[in-house]
XYZ file of C-alpha atoms in Angstrom:
642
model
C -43.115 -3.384 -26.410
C -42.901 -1.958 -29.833
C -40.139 -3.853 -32.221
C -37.348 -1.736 -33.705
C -37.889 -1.471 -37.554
C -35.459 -3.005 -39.352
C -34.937 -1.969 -43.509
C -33.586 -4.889 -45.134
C -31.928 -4.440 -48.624
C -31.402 -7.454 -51.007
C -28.852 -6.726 -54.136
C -28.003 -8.568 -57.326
C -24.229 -8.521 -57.232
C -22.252 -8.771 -60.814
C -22.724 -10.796 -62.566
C -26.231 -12.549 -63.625
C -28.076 -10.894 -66.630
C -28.208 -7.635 -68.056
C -31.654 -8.181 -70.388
C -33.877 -8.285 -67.292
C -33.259 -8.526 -63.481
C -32.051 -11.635 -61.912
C -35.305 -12.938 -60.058
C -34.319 -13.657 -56.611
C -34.151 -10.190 -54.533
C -37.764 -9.667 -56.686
C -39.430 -12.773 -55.020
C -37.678 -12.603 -51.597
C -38.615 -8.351 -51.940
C -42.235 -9.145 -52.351
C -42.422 -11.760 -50.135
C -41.162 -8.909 -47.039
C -43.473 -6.753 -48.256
C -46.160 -9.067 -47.983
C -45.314 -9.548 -44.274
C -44.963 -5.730 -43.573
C -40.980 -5.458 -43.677
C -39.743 -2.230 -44.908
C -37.408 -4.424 -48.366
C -35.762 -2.682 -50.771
C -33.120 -3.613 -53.601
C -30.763 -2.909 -56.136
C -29.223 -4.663 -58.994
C -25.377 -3.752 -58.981
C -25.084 -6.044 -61.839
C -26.137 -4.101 -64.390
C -25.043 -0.510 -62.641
C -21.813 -1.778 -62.681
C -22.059 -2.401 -66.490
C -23.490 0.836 -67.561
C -20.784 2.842 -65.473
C -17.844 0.766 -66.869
C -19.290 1.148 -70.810
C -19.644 4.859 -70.670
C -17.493 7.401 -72.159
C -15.642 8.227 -68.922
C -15.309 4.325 -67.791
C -13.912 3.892 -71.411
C -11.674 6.703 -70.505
C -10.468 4.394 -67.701
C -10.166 1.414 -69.329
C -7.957 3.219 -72.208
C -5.557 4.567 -69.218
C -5.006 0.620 -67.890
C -4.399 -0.643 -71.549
C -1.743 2.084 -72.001
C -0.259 0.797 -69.165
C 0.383 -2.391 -70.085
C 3.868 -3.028 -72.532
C 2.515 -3.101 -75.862
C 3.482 -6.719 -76.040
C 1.235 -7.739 -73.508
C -1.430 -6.447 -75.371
C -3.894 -8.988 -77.257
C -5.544 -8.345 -79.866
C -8.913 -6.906 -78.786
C -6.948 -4.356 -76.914
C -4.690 -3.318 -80.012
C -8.415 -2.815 -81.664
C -9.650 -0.947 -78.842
C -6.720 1.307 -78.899
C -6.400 2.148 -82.747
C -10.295 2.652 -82.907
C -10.885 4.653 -79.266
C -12.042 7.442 -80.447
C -15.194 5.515 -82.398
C -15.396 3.821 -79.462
C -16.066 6.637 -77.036
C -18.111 8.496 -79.513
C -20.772 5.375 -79.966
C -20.931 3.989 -76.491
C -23.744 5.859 -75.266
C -25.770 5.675 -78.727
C -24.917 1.512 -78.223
C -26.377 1.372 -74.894
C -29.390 3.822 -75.475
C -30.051 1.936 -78.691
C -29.993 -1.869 -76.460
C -32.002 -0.132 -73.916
C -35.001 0.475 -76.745
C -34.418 4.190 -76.250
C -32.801 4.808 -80.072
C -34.685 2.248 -82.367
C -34.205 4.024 -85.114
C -29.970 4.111 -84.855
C -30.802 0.327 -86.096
C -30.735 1.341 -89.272
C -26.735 2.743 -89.045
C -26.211 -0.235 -86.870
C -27.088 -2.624 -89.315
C -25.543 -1.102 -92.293
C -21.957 -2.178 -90.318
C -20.413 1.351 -90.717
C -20.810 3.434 -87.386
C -19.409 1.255 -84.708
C -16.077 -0.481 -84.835
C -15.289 -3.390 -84.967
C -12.889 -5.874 -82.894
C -11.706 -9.768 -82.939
C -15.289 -10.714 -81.999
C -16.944 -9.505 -85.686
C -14.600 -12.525 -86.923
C -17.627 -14.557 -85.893
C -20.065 -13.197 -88.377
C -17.447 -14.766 -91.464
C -17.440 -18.492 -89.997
C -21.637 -18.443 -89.413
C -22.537 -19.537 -92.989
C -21.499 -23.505 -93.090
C -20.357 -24.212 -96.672
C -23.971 -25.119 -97.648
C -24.635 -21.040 -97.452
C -21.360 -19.345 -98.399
C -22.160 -20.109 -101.785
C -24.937 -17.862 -101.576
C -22.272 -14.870 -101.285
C -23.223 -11.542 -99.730
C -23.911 -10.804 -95.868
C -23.664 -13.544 -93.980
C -26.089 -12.641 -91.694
C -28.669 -12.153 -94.476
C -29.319 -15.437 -93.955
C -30.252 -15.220 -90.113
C -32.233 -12.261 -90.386
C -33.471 -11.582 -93.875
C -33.703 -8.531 -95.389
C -36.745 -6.970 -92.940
C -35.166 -8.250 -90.129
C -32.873 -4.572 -89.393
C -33.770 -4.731 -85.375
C -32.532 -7.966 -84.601
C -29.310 -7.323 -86.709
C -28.738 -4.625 -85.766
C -28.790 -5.757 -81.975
C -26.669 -8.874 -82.778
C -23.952 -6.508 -83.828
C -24.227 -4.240 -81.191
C -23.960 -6.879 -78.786
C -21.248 -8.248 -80.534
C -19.500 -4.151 -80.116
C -20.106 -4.936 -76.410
C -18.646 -8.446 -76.247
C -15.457 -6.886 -78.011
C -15.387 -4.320 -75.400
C -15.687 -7.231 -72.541
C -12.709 -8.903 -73.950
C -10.719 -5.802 -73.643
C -11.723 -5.271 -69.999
C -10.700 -8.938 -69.141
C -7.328 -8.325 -70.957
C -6.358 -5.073 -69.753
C -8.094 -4.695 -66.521
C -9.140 -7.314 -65.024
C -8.597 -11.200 -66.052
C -11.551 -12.846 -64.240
C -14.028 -10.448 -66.414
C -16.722 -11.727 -68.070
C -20.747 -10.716 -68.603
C -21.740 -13.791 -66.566
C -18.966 -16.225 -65.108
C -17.154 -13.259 -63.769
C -14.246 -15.127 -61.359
C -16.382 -18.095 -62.085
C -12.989 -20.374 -61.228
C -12.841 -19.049 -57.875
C -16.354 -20.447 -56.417
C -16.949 -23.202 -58.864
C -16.424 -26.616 -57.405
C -13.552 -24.817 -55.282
C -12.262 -26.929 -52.659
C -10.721 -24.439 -50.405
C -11.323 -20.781 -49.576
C -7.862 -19.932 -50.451
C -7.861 -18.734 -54.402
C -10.658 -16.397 -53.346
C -9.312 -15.130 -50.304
C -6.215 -14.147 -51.805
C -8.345 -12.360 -54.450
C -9.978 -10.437 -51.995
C -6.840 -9.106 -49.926
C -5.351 -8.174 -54.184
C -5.402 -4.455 -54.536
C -8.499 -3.805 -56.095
C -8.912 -3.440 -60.027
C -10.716 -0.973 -61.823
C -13.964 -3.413 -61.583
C -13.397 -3.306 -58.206
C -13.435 0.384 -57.926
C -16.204 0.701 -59.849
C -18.294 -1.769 -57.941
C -16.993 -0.004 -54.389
C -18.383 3.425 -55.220
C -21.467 1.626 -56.497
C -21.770 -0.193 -53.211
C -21.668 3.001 -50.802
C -23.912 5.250 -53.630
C -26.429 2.249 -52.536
C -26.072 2.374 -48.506
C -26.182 5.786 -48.767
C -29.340 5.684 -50.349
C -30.891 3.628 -48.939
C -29.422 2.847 -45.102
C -30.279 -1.085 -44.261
C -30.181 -2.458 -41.397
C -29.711 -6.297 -43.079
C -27.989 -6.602 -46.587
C -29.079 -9.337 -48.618
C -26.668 -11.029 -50.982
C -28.378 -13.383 -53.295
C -25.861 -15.678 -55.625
C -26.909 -17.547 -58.037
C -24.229 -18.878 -59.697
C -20.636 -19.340 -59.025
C -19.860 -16.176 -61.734
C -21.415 -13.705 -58.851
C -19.674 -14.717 -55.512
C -16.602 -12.782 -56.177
C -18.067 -9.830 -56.339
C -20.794 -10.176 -53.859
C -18.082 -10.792 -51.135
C -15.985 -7.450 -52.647
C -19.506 -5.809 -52.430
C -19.551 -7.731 -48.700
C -16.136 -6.111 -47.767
C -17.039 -2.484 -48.577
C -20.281 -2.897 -46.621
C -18.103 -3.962 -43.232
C -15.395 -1.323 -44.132
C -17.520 1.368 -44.206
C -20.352 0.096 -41.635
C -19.163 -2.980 -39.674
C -22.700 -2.900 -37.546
C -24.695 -3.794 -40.969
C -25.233 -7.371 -40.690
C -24.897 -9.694 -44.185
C -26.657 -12.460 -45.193
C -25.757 -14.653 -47.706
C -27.815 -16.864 -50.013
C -28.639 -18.115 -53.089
C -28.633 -20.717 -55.367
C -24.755 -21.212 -55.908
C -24.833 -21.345 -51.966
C -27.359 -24.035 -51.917
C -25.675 -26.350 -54.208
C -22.364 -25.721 -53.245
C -21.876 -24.487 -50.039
C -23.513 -27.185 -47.799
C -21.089 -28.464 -46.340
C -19.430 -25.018 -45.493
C -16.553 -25.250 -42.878
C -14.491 -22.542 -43.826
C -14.313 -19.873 -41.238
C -13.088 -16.862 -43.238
C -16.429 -16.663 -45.669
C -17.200 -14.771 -42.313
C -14.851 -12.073 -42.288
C -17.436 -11.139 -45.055
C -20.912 -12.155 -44.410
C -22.691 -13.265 -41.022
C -24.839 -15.887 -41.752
C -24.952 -18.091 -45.074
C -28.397 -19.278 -45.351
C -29.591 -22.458 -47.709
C -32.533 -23.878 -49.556
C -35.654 -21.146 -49.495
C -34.997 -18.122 -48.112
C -38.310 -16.900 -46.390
C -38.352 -19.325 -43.425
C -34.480 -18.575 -42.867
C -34.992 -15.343 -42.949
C -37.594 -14.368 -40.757
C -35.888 -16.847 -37.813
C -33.116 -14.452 -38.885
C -34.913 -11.034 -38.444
C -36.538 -11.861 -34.954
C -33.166 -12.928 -34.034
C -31.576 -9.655 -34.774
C -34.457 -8.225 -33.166
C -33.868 -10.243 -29.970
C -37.008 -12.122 -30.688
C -35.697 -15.934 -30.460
C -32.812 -17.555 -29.786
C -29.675 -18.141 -32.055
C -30.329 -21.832 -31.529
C -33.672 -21.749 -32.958
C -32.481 -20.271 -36.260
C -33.348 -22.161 -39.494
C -30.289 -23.843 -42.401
C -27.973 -21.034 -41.264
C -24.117 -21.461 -41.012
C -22.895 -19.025 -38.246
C -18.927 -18.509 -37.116
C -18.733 -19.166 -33.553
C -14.846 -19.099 -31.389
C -13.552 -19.337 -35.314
C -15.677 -22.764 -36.003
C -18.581 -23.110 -38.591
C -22.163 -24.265 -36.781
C -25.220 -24.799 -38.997
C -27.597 -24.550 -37.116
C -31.352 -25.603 -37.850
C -34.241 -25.145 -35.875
C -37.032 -27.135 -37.725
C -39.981 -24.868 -38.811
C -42.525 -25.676 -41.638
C -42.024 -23.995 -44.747
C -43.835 -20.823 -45.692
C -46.129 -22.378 -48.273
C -46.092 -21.606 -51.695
C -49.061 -20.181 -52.118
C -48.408 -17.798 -49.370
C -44.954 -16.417 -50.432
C -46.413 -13.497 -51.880
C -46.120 -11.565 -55.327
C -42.722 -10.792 -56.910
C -41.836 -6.981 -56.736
C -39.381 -5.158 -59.481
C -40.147 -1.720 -57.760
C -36.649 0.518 -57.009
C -35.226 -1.716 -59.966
C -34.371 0.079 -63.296
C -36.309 -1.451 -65.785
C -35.984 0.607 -68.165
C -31.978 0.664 -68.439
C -31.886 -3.381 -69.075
C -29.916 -4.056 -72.096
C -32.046 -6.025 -74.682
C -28.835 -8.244 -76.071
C -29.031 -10.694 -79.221
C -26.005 -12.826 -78.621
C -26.874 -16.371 -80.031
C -28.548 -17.003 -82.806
C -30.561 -20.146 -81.462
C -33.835 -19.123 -81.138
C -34.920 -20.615 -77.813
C -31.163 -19.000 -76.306
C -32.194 -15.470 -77.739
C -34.844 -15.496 -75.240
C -32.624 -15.595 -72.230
C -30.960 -12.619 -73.329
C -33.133 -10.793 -75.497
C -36.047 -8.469 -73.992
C -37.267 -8.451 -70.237
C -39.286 -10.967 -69.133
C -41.306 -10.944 -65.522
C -40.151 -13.675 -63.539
C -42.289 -16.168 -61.920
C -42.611 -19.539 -60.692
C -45.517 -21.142 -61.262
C -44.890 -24.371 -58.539
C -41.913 -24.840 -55.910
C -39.505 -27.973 -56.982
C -40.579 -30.651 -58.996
C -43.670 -32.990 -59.160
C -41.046 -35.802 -61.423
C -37.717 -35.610 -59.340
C -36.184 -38.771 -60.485
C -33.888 -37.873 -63.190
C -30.594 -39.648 -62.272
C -28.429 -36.501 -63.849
C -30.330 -34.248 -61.556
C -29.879 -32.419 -57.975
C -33.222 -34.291 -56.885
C -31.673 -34.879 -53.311
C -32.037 -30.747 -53.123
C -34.858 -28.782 -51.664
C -35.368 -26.587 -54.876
C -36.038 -29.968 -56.666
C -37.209 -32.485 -53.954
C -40.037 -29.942 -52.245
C -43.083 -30.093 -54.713
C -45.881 -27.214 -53.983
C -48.556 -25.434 -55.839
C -50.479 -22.540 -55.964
C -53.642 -22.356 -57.026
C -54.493 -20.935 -60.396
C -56.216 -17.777 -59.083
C -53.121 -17.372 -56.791
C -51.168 -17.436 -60.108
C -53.202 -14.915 -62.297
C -53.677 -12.740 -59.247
C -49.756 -12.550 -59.311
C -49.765 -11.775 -62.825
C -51.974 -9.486 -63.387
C -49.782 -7.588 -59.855
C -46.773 -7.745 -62.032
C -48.299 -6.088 -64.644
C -49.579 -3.764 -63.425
C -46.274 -2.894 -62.012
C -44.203 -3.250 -64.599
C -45.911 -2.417 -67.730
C -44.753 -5.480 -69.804
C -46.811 -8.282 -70.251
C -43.761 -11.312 -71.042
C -43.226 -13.765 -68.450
C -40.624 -16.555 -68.376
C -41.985 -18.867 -65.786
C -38.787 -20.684 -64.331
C -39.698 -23.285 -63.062
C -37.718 -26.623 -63.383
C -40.347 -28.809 -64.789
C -43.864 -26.825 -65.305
C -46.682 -29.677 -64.576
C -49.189 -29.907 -67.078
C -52.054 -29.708 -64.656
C -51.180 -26.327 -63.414
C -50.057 -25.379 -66.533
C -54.116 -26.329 -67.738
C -55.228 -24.054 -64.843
C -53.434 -21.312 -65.198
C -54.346 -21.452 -69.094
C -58.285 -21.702 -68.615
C -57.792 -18.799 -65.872
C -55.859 -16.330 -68.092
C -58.006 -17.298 -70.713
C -61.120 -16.579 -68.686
C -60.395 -13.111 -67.245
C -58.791 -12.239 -70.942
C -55.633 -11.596 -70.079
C -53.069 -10.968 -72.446
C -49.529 -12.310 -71.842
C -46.778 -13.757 -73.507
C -45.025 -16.614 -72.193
C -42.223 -19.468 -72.392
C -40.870 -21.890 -69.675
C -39.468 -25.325 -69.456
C -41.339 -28.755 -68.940
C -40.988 -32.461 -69.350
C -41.882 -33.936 -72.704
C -44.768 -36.178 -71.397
C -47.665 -37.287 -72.481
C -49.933 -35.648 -70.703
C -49.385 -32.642 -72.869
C -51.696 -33.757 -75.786
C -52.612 -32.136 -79.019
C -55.445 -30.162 -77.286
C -53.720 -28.977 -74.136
C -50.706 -27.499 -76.840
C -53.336 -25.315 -78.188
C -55.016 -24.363 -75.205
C -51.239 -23.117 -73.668
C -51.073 -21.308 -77.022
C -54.310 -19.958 -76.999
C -53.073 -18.537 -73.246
C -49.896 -16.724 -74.588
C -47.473 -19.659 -74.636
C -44.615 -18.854 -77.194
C -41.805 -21.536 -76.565
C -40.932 -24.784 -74.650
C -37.762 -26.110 -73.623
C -37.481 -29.183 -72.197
C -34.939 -32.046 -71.873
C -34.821 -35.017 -74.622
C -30.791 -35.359 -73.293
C -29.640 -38.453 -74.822
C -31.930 -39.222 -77.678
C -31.926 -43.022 -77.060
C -34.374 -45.167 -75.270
C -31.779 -47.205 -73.130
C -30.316 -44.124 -71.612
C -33.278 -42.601 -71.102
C -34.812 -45.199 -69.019
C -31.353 -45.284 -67.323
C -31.618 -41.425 -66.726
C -34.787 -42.500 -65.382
C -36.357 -39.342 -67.537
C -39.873 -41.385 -67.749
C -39.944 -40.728 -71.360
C -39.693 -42.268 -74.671
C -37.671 -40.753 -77.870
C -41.377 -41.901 -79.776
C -43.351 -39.911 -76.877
C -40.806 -36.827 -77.524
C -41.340 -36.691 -81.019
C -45.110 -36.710 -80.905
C -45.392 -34.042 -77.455
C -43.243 -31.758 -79.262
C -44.979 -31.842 -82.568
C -48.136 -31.009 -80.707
C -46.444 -27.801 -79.802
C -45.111 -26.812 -82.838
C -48.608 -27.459 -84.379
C -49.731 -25.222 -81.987
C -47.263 -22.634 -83.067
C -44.773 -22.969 -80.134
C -41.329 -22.789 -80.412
C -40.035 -25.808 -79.425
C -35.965 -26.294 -78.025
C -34.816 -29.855 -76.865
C -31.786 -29.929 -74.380
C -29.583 -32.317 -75.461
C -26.555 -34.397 -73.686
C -23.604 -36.205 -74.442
C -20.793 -37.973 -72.311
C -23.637 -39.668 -69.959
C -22.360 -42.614 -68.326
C -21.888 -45.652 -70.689
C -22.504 -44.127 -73.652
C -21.190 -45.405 -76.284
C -20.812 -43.717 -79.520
C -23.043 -45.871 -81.657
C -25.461 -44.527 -78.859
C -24.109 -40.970 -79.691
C -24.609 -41.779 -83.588
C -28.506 -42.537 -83.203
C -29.095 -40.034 -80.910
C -28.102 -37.915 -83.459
C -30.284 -39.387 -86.212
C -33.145 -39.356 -83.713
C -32.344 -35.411 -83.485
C -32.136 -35.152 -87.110
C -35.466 -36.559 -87.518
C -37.006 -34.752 -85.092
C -35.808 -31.748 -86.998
C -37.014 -32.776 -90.515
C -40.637 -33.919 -89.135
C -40.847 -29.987 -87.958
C -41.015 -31.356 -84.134
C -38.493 -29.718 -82.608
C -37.068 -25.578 -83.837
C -34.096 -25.610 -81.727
C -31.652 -27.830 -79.701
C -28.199 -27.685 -77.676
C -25.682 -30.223 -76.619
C -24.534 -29.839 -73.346
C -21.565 -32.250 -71.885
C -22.877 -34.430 -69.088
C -21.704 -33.186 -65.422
C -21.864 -35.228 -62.573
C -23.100 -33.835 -59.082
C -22.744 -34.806 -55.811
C -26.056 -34.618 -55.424
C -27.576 -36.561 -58.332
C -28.549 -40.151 -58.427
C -25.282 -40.455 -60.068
C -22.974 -38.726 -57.652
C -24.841 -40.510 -54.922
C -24.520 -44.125 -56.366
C -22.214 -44.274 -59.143
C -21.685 -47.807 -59.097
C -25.354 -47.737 -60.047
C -24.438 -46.283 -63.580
C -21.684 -48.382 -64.310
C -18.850 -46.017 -63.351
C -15.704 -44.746 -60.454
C -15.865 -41.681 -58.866
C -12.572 -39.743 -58.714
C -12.060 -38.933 -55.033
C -12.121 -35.449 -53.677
C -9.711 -33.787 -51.896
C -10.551 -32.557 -48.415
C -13.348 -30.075 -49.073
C -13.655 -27.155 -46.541
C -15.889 -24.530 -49.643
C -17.864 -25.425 -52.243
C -18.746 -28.784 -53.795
C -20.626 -30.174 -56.184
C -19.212 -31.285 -59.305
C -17.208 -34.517 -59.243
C -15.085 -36.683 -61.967
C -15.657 -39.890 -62.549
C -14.299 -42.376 -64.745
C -15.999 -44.491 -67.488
C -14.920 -47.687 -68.057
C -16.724 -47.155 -71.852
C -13.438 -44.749 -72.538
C -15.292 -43.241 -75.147
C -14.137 -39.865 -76.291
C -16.762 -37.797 -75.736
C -15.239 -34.544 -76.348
C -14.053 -35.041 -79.959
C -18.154 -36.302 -80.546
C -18.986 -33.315 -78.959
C -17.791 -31.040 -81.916
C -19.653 -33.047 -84.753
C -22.889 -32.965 -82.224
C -22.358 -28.978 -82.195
C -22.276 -28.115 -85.476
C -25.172 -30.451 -86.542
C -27.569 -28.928 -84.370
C -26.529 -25.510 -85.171
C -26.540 -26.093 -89.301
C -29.931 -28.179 -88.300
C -31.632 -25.262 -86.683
C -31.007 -23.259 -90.244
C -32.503 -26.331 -92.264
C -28.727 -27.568 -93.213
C -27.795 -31.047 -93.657
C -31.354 -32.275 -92.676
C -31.078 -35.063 -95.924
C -27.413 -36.215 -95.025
C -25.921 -39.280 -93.161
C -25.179 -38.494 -89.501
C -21.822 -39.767 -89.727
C -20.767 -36.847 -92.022
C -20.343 -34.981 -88.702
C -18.075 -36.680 -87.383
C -15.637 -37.318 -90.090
C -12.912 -35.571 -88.453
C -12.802 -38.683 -85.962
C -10.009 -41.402 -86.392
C -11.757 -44.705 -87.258
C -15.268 -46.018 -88.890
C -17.964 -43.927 -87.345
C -20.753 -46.941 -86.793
C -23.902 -46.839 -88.960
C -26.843 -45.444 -86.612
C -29.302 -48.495 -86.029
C -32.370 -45.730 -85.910
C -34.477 -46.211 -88.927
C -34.352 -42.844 -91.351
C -38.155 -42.596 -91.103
C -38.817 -44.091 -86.911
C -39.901 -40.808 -86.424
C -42.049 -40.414 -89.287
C -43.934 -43.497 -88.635
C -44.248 -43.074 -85.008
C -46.067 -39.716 -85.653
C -48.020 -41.079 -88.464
C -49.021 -44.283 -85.945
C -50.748 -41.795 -83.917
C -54.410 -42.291 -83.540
């Protein structure tokens, strides 16, 4: 007996990035493909941000901030307002010219007098720390030089966009944002309750937007099974709005839901009105879930034997796993960006850290070189978690096979490879391969700092198209990195990294503060460590991040283990993940925080490199403590080398 057909269409709700697609419906697209499904998608994402910043949705916007008493109106939309009629007239030339359709409009861009300008061109007068103001003249002369008319140019069209985000949040719809749209609503959210009673609200102009979007896209392309992939809490909103129209206009269209917001947050689902939306959540890897999910629908197997799939049964949650073995990762297939728009991505310069520009600037082929992660023992990390915890490979040839496919297909020859900790050995294989069939890419990704990346394995990874290296030196400190359980040394760091940067990589160090018992002489030297690693010419680019704890980390799991109290929970029925905690240290990490900011960012512009530390932090109540780090550790360790 022949088996019905069954088209199965996977979107990108709003929001996730507008400089390049968000990866997921590309992999779990290909991967149909490569088992004969008839898979299609659509990134709704950045549709819905090229209808809304048009002339006719600024036409629409302008109606809702008339609306509104003029004393409810902030100050982007007073801006907005006066200036409308600039506005509406430079939209299109904006996007076109962020698209890389218009390069030459850079030129009127750059020379600040075509578009106008809202609250958010503020920014550009506090960038220059007093060290530069001095100078006098355009502060951003200073970030981009006098050749550099492209990347200012996009910096202040991005920051024209940003102004025009604030105005949609203020006068349209509060929850708005590029990427944590209605982040508060899914993030860490107890209950179902805030977001159900967003979803039975009258709908907004987003939402309007988004619902004509939703039926252009059934109509187009008729599916049998709707894919929604989240990955972070900013895109749940509107994939269940997205969700809604689908069952209002075609209830017999089964939903799936996945992603990874869902499979950090959602295991322990119990809330039975996520299903008035979707009918099954799925977690961890899709591909085994969802092929127990398609020979279900076609009456092939059981709903018993289904695999890490919450169904709603006599208004109850059931997960329900059937154990299978994994689709390996070397059979998972290529990654597949045909029916998506590549050429209407918007190529944004937002930050001016250099490793951050990356994420948002220019679009970059997706692709994971192995599943999980071969350390998965950080103590800060979600190593209890499939995407960390379940290590595989490919083989090399599997790797440039995939992409030279992508290329092919796509045209461009950058690649981000996102993986969470690149190993070195595959990293080596993949190398000699592209190197031996001579073929010409760009690439960046993230990695450990260990030592297997030598001197000679830097150069090789540049000599393959490696451009820049993240990886995480978190607290710079040797107590609380053996604590974190990172496998690393701060002296190890400094000499990995400067193998890179030798090697003409850009190198960016994630950073952390507010780890569990540290104290601020801790946060002092891990400063000075950070400073050094700057002045030796190790490290390009950094960012502190505030230390989160996860009820799936090491930390979450055994806090007791690290020195600190969990705050309880309340009953949790939706999402969960992050968790409070309290440390007995009572430092106050968020008034370090500030000083930690602005070193890094006046150290990634050569600033304050020859100063003491504790300048930073002189807005702080109190002696700051001396840092205990030698001014040259760094220095010698690199020079001990040998």
């Amino acid at each position: 007996m022949n088996t019905p057909t069954m088209r199965v269409l996977s979107l990108i709700p709003p929001m996730t990035q507008l400089n390049t697609p968000y990866p997921s419906t590309a992999y779990i697209t290909g991967f149909l493909r490569s088992r004969g499904v008839d898979a299609v998608q659509a990134d709704l994402a950045l549709a819905l941000v090229l209808k809304l910043f048009s002339p006719a949705g600024l036409e629409s916007v302008r109606s809702h901030a008339l609306a509104q008493a003029e004393s409810e109106r902030t100050a982007s939309v007073h801006a907005f307002l006066d200036q409308f009629a600039r506005y509406r007239a430079t939209i299109g030339l904006v996007i076109a010219f962020l698209q890389g359709r218009d390069s030459t409009l850079a030129h009127r861009i750059a020379a600040r007098e075509l578009l106008p300008e809202g609250p958010r061109f503020a920014a550009l007068e506090v960038y220059v720390d007093a060290a530069l103001s001095e100078e006098g003249g355009d502060p951003l002369a200073w970030a981009f030089g006098a050749l550099g008319v492209q990347d200012k140019a996009r910096h202040i069209a991005t920051l024209y966009l940003n102004d025009l985000a604030d105005v949609l949040r203020d006068a349209v719809d509060a929850r708005f944002a590029f990427v944590r749209y209605a982040e508060s609503l899914a993030s860490s959210q107890p209950t179902f309750e805030p977001m159900a009673a967003a979803l039975a609200a009258p709908f907004t102009l987003v939402d309007e937007v988004l619902h004509t979007l939703t039926l252009a896209t059934l109509s187009q392309h008729k599916p049998d099974l709707v894919l929604l992939s989240v990955p972070f809490p900013g895109a749940l909103y509107a994939a269940l709005r997205i969700a809604q129209t689908i069952k209002a206009q075609n209830p017999h269209i089964t939903i799936a839901l996945g992603g990874g917001f869902v499979n950090t947050e959602l295991r322990e689902l119990a809330e039975p009105r996520v299903f008035d939306f979707v009918d099954f959540v799925t977690l961890d890897s899709g591909e085994r879930p969802l092929l127990a999910l398609m020979e279900y629908l076609q009456r092939k197997r059981s709903k018993q034997r289904l695999v890490r799939t919450f169904v709603r049964e006599e208004e109850t949650v059931r997960y329900i796993n059937f154990v299978e073995p994994e689709v390996p990762f070397e059979e998972v297939g290529t990654p597949t960006w045909d029916g998506l728009p590549l050429d209407r991505y918007l190529s944004l310069l937002d930050m001016l850290n250099p490793m951050h520009r990356l994420w948002s600037d220019g679009r970059w082929n997706k692709l994971t070189v192995a599943h999980g992660c071969y350390w998965k023992k950080c103590s800060f990390c979600d190593v209890s978690l499939d995407y960390i915890s379940r290590y595989e490979t490919a083989s090399a040839a599997t790797l440039a096979d995939r992409i030279e496919a992508i290329v092919n297909e796509t045209g461009q020859t950058g690649f981000h490879f996102v993986d969470e900790a690149a190993p070195p050995k595959a990293l080596k294989a993949l190398a000699d391969e592209l190197i031996s069939r001579q073929l010409p890419i760009s690439w960046w990704g993230n990695i450990r700092f260990e030592k297997t990346f030598s001197p000679e394995l830097c150069q090789l990874l540049a000599d393959s198209g490696c451009i820049a290296m993240s990886g995480g030196l978190e607290v710079a400190s040797d107590r609380l990195l053996t604590l974190m359980k990172k496998g690393v040394t701060v002296e190890q760091v400094a000499r990995v990294t400067k193998g890179f940067s030798d090697a003409g990589i850009l190198v960016h160090a994630y950073l952390m503060y507010g780890f569990p018992t540290q104290t601020v002489q801790d946060t002092v030297d891990a400063l000075e460590y950070v400073r050094q690693l700057f002045e030796n010419g190790c490290i390009q680019s950094g960012f502190f991040h505030r230390f989160s704890c996860t009820v799936h980390s090491p930390v979450g799991l055994d806090p007791a283990a690290y020195g600190i109290e969990l705050i309880p929970l309340p009953p949790v029925t939706f999402a969960k993940n992050d968790i409070g905690f309290i440390d007995p240290s009572g430092v106050d990490h968020d008034a370090l925080g500030v000083g930690l900011r602005k070193a890094i960012y006046n150290y990634m512009h050569g600033i304050g490199l020859d100063e003491d530390v504790r300048a930073w932090f002189s807005h702080l109540p109190g002696k700051v403590p001396k840092p205990t780090v030698g001014r040259n550790r760094i220095a010698k360790a690199l020079a001990s080398v040998g």
